[in-house]
PDB file of N, CA and C in Angstrom:
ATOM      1  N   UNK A   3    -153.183-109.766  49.257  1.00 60.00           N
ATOM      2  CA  UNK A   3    -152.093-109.174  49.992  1.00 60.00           C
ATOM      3  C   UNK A   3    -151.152-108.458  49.050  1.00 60.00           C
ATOM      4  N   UNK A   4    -150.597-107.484  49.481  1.00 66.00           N
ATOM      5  CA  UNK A   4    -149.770-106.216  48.549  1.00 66.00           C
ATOM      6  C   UNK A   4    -148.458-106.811  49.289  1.00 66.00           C
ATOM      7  N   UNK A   5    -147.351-107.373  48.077  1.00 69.00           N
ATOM      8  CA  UNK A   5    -146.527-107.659  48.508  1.00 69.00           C
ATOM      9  C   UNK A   5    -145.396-106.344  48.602  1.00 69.00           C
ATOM     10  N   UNK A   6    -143.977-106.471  49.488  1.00 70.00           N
ATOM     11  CA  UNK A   6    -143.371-105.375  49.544  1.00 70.00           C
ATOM     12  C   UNK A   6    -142.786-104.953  48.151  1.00 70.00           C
ATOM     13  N   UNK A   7    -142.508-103.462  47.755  1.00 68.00           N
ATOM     14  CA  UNK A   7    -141.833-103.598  46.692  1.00 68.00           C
ATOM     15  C   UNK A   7    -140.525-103.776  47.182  1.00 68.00           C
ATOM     16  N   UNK A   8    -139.751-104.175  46.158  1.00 74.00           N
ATOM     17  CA  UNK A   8    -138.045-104.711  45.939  1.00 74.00           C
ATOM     18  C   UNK A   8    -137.409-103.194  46.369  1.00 74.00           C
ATOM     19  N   UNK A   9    -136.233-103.239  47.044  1.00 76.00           N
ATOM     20  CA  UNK A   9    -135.505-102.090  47.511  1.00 76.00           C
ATOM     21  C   UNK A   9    -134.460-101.737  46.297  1.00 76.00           C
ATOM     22  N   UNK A  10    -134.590-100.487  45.952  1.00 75.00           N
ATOM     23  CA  UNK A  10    -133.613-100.290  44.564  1.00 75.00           C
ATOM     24  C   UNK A  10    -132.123-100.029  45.432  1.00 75.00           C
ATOM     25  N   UNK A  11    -131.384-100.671  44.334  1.00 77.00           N
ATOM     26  CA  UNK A  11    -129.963-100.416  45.514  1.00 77.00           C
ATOM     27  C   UNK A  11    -129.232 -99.809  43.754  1.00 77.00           C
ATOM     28  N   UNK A  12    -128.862 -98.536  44.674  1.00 79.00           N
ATOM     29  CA  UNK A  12    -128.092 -97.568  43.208  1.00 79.00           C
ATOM     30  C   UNK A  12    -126.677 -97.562  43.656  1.00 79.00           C
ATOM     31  N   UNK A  13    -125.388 -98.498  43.088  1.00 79.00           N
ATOM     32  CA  UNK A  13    -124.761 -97.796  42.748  1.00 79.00           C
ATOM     33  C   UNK A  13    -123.780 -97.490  41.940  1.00 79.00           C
ATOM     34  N   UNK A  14    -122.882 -96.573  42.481  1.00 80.00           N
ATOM     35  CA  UNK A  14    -121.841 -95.919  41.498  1.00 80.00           C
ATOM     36  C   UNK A  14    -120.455 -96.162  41.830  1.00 80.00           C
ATOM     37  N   UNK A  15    -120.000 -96.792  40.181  1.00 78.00           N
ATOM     38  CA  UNK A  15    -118.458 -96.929  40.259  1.00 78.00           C
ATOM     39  C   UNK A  15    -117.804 -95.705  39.842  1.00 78.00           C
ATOM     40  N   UNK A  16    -117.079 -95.524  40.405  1.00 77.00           N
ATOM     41  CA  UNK A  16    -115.863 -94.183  40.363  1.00 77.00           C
ATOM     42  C   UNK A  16    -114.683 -95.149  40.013  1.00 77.00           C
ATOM     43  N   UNK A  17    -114.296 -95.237  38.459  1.00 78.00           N
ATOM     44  CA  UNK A  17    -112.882 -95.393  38.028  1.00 78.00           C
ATOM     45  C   UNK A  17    -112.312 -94.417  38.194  1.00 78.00           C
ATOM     46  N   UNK A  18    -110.678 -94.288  38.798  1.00 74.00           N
ATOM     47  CA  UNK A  18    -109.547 -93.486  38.579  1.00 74.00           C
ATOM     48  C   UNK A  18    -108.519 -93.971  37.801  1.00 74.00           C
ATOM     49  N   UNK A  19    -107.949 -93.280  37.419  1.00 74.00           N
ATOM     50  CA  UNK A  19    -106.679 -93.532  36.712  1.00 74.00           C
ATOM     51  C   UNK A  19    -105.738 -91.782  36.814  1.00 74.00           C
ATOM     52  N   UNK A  20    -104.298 -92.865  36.807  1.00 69.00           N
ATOM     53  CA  UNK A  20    -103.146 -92.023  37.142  1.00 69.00           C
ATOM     54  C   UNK A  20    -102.032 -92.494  35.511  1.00 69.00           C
ATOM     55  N   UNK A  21    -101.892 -91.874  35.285  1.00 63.00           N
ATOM     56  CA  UNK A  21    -100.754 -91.597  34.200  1.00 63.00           C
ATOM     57  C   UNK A  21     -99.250 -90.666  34.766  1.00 63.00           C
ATOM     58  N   UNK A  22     -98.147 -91.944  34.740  1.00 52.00           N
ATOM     59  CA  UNK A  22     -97.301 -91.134  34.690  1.00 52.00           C
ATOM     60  C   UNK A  22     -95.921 -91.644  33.396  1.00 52.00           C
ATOM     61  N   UNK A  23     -95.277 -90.429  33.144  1.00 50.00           N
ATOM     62  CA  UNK A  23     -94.293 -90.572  31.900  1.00 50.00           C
ATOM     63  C   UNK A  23     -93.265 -89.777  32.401  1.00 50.00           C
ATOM     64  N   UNK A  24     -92.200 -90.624  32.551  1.00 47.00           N
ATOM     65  CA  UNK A  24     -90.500 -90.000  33.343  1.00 47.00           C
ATOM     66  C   UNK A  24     -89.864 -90.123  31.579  1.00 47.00           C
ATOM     67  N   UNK A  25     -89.562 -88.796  31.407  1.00 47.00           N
ATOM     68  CA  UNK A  25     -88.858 -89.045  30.144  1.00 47.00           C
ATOM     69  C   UNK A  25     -87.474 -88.104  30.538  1.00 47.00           C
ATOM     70  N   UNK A  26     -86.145 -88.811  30.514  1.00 47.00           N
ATOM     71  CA  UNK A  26     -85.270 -88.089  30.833  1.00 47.00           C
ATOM     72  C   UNK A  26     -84.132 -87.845  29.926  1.00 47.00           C
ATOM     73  N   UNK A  27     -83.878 -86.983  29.131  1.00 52.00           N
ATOM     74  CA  UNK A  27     -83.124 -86.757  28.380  1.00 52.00           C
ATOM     75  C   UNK A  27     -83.079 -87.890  26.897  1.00 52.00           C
ATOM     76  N   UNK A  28     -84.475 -88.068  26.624  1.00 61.00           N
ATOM     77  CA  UNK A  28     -84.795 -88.761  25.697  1.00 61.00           C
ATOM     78  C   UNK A  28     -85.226 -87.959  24.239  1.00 61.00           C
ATOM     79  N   UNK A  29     -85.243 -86.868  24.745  1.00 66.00           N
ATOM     80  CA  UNK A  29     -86.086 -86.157  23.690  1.00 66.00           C
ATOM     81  C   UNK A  29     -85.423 -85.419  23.089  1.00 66.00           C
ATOM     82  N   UNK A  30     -83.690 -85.977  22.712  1.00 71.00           N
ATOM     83  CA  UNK A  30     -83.143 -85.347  22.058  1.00 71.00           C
ATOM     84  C   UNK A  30     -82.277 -85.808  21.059  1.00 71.00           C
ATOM     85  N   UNK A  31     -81.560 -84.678  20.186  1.00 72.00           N
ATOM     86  CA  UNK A  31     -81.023 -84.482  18.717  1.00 72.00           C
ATOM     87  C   UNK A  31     -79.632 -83.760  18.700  1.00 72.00           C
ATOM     88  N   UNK A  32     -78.779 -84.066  17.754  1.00 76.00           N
ATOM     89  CA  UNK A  32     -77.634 -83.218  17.156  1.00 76.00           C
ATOM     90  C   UNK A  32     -77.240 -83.939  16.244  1.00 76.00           C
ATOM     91  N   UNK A  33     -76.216 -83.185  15.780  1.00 83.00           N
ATOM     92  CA  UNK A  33     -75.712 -83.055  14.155  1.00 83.00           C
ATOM     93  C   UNK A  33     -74.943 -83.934  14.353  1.00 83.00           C
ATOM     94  N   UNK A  34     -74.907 -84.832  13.769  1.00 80.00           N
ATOM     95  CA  UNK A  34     -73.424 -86.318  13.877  1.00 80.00           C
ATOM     96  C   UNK A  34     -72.803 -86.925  12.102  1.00 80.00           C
ATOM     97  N   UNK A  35     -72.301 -86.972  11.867  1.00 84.00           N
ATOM     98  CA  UNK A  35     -71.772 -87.757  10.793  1.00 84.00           C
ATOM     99  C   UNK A  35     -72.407 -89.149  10.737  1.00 84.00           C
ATOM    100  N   UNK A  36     -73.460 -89.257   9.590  1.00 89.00           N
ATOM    101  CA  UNK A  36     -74.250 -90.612   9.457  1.00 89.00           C
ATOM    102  C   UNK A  36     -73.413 -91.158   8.367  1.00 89.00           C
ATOM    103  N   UNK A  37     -73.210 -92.296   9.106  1.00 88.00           N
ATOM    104  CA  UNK A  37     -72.262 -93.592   8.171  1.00 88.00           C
ATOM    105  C   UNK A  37     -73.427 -94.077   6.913  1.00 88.00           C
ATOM    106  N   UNK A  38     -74.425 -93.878   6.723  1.00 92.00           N
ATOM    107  CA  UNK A  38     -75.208 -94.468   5.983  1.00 92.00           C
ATOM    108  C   UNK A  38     -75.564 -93.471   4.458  1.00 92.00           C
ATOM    109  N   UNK A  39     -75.477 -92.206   4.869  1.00 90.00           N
ATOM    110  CA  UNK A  39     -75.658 -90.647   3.951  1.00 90.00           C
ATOM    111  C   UNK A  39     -74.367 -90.439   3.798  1.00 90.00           C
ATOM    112  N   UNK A  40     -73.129 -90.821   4.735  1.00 91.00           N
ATOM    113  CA  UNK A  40     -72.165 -90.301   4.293  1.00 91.00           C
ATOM    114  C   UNK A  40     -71.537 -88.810   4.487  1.00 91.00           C
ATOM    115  N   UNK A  41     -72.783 -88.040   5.256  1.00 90.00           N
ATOM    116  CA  UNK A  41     -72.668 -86.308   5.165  1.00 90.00           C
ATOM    117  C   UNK A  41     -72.886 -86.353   6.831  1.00 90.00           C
ATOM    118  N   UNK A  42     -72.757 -85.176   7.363  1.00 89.00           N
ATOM    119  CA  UNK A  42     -73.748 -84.582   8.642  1.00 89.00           C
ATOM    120  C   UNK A  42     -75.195 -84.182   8.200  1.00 89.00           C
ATOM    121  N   UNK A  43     -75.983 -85.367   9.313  1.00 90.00           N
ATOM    122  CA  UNK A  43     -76.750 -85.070   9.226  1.00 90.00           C
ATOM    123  C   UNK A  43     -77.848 -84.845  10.574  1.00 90.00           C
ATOM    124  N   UNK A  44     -79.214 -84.153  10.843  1.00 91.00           N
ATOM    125  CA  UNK A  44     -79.624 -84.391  12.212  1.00 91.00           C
ATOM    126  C   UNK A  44     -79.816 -85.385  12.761  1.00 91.00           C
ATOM    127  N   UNK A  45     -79.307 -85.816  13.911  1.00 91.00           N
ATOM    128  CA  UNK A  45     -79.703 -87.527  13.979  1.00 91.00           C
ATOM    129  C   UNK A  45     -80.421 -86.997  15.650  1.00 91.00           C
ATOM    130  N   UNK A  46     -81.184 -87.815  16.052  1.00 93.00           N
ATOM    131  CA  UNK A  46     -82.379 -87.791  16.366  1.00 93.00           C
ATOM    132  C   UNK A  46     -82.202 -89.216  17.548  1.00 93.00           C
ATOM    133  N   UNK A  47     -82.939 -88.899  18.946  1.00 93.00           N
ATOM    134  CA  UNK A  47     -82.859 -90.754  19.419  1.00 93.00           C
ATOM    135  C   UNK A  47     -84.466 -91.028  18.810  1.00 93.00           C
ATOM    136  N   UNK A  48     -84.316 -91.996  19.261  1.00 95.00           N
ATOM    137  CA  UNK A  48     -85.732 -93.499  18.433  1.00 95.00           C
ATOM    138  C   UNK A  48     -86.928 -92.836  19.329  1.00 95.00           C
ATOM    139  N   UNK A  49     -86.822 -91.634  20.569  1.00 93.00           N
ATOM    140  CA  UNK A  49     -87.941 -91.593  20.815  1.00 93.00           C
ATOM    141  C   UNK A  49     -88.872 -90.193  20.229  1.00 93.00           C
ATOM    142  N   UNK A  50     -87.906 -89.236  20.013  1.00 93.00           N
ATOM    143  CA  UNK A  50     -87.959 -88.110  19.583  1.00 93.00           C
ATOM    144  C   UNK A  50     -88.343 -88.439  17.914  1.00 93.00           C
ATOM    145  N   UNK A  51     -87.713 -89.529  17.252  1.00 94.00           N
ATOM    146  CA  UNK A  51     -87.841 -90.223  15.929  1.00 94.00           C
ATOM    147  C   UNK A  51     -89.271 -90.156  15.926  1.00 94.00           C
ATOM    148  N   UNK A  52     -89.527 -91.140  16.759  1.00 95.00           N
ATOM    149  CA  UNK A  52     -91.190 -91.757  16.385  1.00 95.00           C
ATOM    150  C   UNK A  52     -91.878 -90.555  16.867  1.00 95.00           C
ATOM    151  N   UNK A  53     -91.959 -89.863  17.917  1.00 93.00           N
ATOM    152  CA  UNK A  53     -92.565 -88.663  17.978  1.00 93.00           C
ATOM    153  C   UNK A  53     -92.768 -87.716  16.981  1.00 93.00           C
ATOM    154  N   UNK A  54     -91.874 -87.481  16.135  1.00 93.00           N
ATOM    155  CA  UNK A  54     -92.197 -86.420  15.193  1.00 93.00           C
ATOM    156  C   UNK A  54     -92.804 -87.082  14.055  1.00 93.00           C
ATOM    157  N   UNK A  55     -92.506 -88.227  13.934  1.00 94.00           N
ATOM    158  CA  UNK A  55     -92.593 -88.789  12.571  1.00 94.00           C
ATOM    159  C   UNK A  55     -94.183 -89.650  12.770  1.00 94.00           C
ATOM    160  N   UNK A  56     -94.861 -89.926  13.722  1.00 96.00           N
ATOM    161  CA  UNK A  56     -95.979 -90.127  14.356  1.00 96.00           C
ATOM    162  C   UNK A  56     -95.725 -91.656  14.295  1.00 96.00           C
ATOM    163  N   UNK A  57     -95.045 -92.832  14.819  1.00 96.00           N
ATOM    164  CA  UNK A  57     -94.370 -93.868  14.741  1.00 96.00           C
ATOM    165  C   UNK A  57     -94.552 -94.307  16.109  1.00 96.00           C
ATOM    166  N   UNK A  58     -94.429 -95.553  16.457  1.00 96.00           N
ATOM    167  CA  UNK A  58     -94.162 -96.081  17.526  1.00 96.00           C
ATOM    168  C   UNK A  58     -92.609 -96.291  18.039  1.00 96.00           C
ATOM    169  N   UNK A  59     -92.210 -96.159  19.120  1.00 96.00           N
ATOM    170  CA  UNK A  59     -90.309 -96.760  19.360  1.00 96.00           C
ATOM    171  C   UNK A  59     -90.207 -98.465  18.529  1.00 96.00           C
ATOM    172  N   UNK A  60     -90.997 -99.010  18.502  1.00 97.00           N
ATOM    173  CA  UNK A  60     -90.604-100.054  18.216  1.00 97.00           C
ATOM    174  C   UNK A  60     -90.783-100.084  16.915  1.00 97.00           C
ATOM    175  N   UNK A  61     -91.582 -99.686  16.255  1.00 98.00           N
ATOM    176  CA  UNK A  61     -91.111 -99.748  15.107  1.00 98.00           C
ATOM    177  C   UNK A  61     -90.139 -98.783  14.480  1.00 98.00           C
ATOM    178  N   UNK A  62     -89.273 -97.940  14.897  1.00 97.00           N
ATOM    179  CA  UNK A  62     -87.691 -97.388  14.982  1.00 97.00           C
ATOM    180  C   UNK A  62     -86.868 -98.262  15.036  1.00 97.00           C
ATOM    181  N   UNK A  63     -87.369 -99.071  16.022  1.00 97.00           N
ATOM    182  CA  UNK A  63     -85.876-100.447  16.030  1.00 97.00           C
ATOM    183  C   UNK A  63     -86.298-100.964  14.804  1.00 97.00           C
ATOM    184  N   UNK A  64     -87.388-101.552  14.633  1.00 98.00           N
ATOM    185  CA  UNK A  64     -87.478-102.368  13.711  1.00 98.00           C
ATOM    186  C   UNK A  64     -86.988-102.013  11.915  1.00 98.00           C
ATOM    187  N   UNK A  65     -87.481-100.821  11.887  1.00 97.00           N
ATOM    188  CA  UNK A  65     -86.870-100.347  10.762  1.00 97.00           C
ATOM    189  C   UNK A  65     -85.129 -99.950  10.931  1.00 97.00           C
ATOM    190  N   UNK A  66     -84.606-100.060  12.187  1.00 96.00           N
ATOM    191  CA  UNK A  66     -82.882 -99.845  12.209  1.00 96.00           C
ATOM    192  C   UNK A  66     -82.618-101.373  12.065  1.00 96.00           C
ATOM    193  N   UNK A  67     -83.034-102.105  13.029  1.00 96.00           N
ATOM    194  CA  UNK A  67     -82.725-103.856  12.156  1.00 96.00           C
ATOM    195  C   UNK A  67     -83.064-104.136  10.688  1.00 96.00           C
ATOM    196  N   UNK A  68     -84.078-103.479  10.044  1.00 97.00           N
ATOM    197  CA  UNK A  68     -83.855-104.014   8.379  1.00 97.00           C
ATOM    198  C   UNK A  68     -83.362-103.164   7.855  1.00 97.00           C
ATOM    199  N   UNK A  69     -82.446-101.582   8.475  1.00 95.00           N
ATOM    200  CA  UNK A  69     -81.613-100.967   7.524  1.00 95.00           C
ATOM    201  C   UNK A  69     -82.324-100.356   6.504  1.00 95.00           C
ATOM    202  N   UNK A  70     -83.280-100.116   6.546  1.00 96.00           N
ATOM    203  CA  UNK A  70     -84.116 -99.190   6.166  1.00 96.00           C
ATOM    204  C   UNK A  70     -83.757 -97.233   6.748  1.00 96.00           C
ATOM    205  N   UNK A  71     -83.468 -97.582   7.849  1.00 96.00           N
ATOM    206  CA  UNK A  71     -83.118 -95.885   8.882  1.00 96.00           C
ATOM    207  C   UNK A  71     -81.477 -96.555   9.350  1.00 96.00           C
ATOM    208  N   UNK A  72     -80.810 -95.070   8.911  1.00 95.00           N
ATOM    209  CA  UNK A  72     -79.156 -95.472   9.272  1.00 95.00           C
ATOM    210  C   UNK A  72     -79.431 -94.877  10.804  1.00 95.00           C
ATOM    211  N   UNK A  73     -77.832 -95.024  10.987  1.00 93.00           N
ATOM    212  CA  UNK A  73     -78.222 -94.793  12.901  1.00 93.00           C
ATOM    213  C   UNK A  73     -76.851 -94.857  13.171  1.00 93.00           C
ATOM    214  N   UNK A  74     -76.082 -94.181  14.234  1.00 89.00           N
ATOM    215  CA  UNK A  74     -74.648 -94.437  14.725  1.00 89.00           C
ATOM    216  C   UNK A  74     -74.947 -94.473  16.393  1.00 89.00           C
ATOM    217  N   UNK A  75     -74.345 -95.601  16.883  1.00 89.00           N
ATOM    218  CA  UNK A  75     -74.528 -95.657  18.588  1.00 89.00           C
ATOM    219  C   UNK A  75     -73.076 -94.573  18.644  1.00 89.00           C
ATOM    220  N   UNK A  76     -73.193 -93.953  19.779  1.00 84.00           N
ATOM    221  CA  UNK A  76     -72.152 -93.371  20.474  1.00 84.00           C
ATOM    222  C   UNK A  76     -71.109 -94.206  21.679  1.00 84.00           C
ATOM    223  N   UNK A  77     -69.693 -93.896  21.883  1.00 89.00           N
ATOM    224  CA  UNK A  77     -69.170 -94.408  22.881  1.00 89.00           C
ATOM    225  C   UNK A  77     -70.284 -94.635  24.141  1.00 89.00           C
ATOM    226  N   UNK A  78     -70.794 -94.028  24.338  1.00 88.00           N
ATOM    227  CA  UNK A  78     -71.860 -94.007  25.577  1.00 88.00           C
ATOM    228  C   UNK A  78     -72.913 -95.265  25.652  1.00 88.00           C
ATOM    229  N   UNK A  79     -73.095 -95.551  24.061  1.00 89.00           N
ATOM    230  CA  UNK A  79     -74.365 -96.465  24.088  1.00 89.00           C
ATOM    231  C   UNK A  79     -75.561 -95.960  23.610  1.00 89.00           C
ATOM    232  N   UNK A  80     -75.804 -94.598  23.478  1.00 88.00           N
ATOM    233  CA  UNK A  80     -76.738 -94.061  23.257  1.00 88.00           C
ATOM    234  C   UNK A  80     -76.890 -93.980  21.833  1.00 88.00           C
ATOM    235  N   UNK A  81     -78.259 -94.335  21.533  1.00 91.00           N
ATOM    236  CA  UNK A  81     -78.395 -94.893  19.654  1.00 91.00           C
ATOM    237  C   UNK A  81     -79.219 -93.565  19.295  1.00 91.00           C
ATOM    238  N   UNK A  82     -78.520 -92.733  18.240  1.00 91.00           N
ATOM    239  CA  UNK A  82     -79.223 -91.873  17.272  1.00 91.00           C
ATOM    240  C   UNK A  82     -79.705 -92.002  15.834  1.00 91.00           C
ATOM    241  N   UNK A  83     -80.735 -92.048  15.076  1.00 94.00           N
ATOM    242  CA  UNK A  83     -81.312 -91.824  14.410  1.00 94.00           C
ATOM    243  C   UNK A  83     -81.320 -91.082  13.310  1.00 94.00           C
ATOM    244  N   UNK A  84     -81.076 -91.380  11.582  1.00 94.00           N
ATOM    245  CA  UNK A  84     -80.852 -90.365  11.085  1.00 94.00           C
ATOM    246  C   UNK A  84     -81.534 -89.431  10.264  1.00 94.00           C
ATOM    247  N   UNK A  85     -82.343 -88.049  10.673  1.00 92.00           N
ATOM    248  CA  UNK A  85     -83.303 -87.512  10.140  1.00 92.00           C
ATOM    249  C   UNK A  85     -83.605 -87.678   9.083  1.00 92.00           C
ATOM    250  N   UNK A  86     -82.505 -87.757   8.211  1.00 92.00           N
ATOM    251  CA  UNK A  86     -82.693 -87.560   6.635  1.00 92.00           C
ATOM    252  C   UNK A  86     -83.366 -88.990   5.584  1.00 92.00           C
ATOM    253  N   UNK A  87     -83.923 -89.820   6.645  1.00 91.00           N
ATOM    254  CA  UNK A  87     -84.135 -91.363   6.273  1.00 91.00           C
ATOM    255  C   UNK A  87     -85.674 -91.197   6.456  1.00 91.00           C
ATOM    256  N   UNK A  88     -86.497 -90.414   6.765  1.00 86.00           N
ATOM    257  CA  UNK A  88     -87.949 -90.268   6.838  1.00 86.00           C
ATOM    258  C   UNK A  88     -88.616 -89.557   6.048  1.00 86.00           C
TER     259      UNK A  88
END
Protein backbone atom coordinates (compact mmCIF):
# COMPACT_ATOMS: atom_id res chain seq x y z
CA UNK A 1 0.00 0.00 0.00
CA UNK A 2 1.32 3.64 -1.10
CA UNK A 3 0.90 5.59 1.84
CA UNK A 4 -0.37 9.40 1.48
CA UNK A 5 2.38 11.85 1.11
CA UNK A 6 2.62 14.48 4.14
CA UNK A 7 0.91 17.92 3.11
CA UNK A 8 3.71 20.68 2.93
CA UNK A 9 2.34 23.61 4.86
CA UNK A 10 4.56 26.87 3.71
CA UNK A 11 4.61 29.58 5.72
CA UNK A 12 5.62 33.13 5.83
CA UNK A 13 6.39 35.51 8.61
CA UNK A 14 6.14 39.16 7.66
CA UNK A 15 8.04 41.17 10.52
CA UNK A 16 7.21 44.96 10.62
CA UNK A 17 8.72 47.48 12.39
CA UNK A 18 7.96 51.23 12.94
CA UNK A 19 10.63 53.67 14.18
CA UNK A 20 9.76 56.78 15.57
CA UNK A 21 12.21 59.80 16.99
CA UNK A 22 10.36 63.20 18.37
CA UNK A 23 13.40 65.31 18.78
CA UNK A 24 12.35 68.79 19.81
CA UNK A 25 14.60 71.48 20.10
CA UNK A 26 17.35 69.18 21.19
CA UNK A 27 19.63 69.64 18.53
CA UNK A 28 20.95 72.66 19.59
CA UNK A 29 24.06 75.14 20.35
CA UNK A 30 25.28 78.77 21.26
CA UNK A 31 28.04 80.68 22.47
CA UNK A 32 27.87 80.86 26.46
CA UNK A 33 30.66 81.69 28.88
CA UNK A 34 32.11 78.16 30.11
CA UNK A 35 32.99 78.31 33.81
CA UNK A 36 35.46 75.52 33.23
CA UNK A 37 37.74 77.34 30.00
CA UNK A 38 37.01 80.44 31.52
CA UNK A 39 36.42 82.10 27.80
CA UNK A 40 33.20 81.89 25.40
CA UNK A 41 32.94 79.06 24.15
CA UNK A 42 30.35 76.81 21.73
CA UNK A 43 28.44 74.93 24.13
CA UNK A 44 26.37 72.38 22.67
CA UNK A 45 23.23 70.17 24.58
CA UNK A 46 24.40 66.35 25.47
CA UNK A 47 22.40 65.35 22.43
CA UNK A 48 23.81 67.30 19.63
CA UNK A 49 27.31 66.51 21.87
CA UNK A 50 27.16 62.84 21.33
CA UNK A 51 25.91 63.24 17.83
CA UNK A 52 28.76 64.95 16.44
CA UNK A 53 31.27 63.53 18.51
CA UNK A 54 29.83 59.84 17.65
CA UNK A 55 29.05 59.15 21.60
CA UNK A 56 26.14 57.94 23.27
CA UNK A 57 23.83 60.68 25.68
CA UNK A 58 24.82 58.74 28.42
CA UNK A 59 27.98 58.69 28.23
CA UNK A 60 27.83 62.84 28.08
CA UNK A 61 26.41 62.65 31.50
CA UNK A 62 28.79 60.43 32.52
CA UNK A 63 31.76 62.23 31.46
CA UNK A 64 29.88 65.75 33.00
CA UNK A 65 29.70 63.72 36.46
CA UNK A 66 33.56 62.95 36.41
CA UNK A 67 34.32 66.53 35.13
CA UNK A 68 36.06 65.48 32.45
CA UNK A 69 33.43 67.91 29.91
CA UNK A 70 32.60 71.44 31.62
CA UNK A 71 28.93 72.34 31.14
CA UNK A 72 26.73 75.40 32.54
CA UNK A 73 22.81 74.58 33.21
CA UNK A 74 20.79 77.68 32.34
CA UNK A 75 18.00 79.45 34.53
CA UNK A 76 15.66 77.23 32.47
CA UNK A 77 17.30 73.90 33.37
CA UNK A 78 18.53 73.26 30.18
CA UNK A 79 22.25 71.67 30.40
CA UNK A 80 24.88 72.77 27.68
CA UNK A 81 27.96 71.24 26.85
CA UNK A 82 31.29 72.64 26.23
CA UNK A 83 32.67 72.18 22.63
CA UNK A 84 36.07 72.91 23.38
CA UNK A 85 36.39 69.68 25.85
CA UNK A 86 36.33 67.02 22.85
Amino acid sequence: MKSKPEKLIRRRVVEERQQLAIVVDSLVEGEYHCPGCGRAARMLSPLLAARLFNLGTREIYRRIEAGSIHFVELPDRSLFVCGNCF
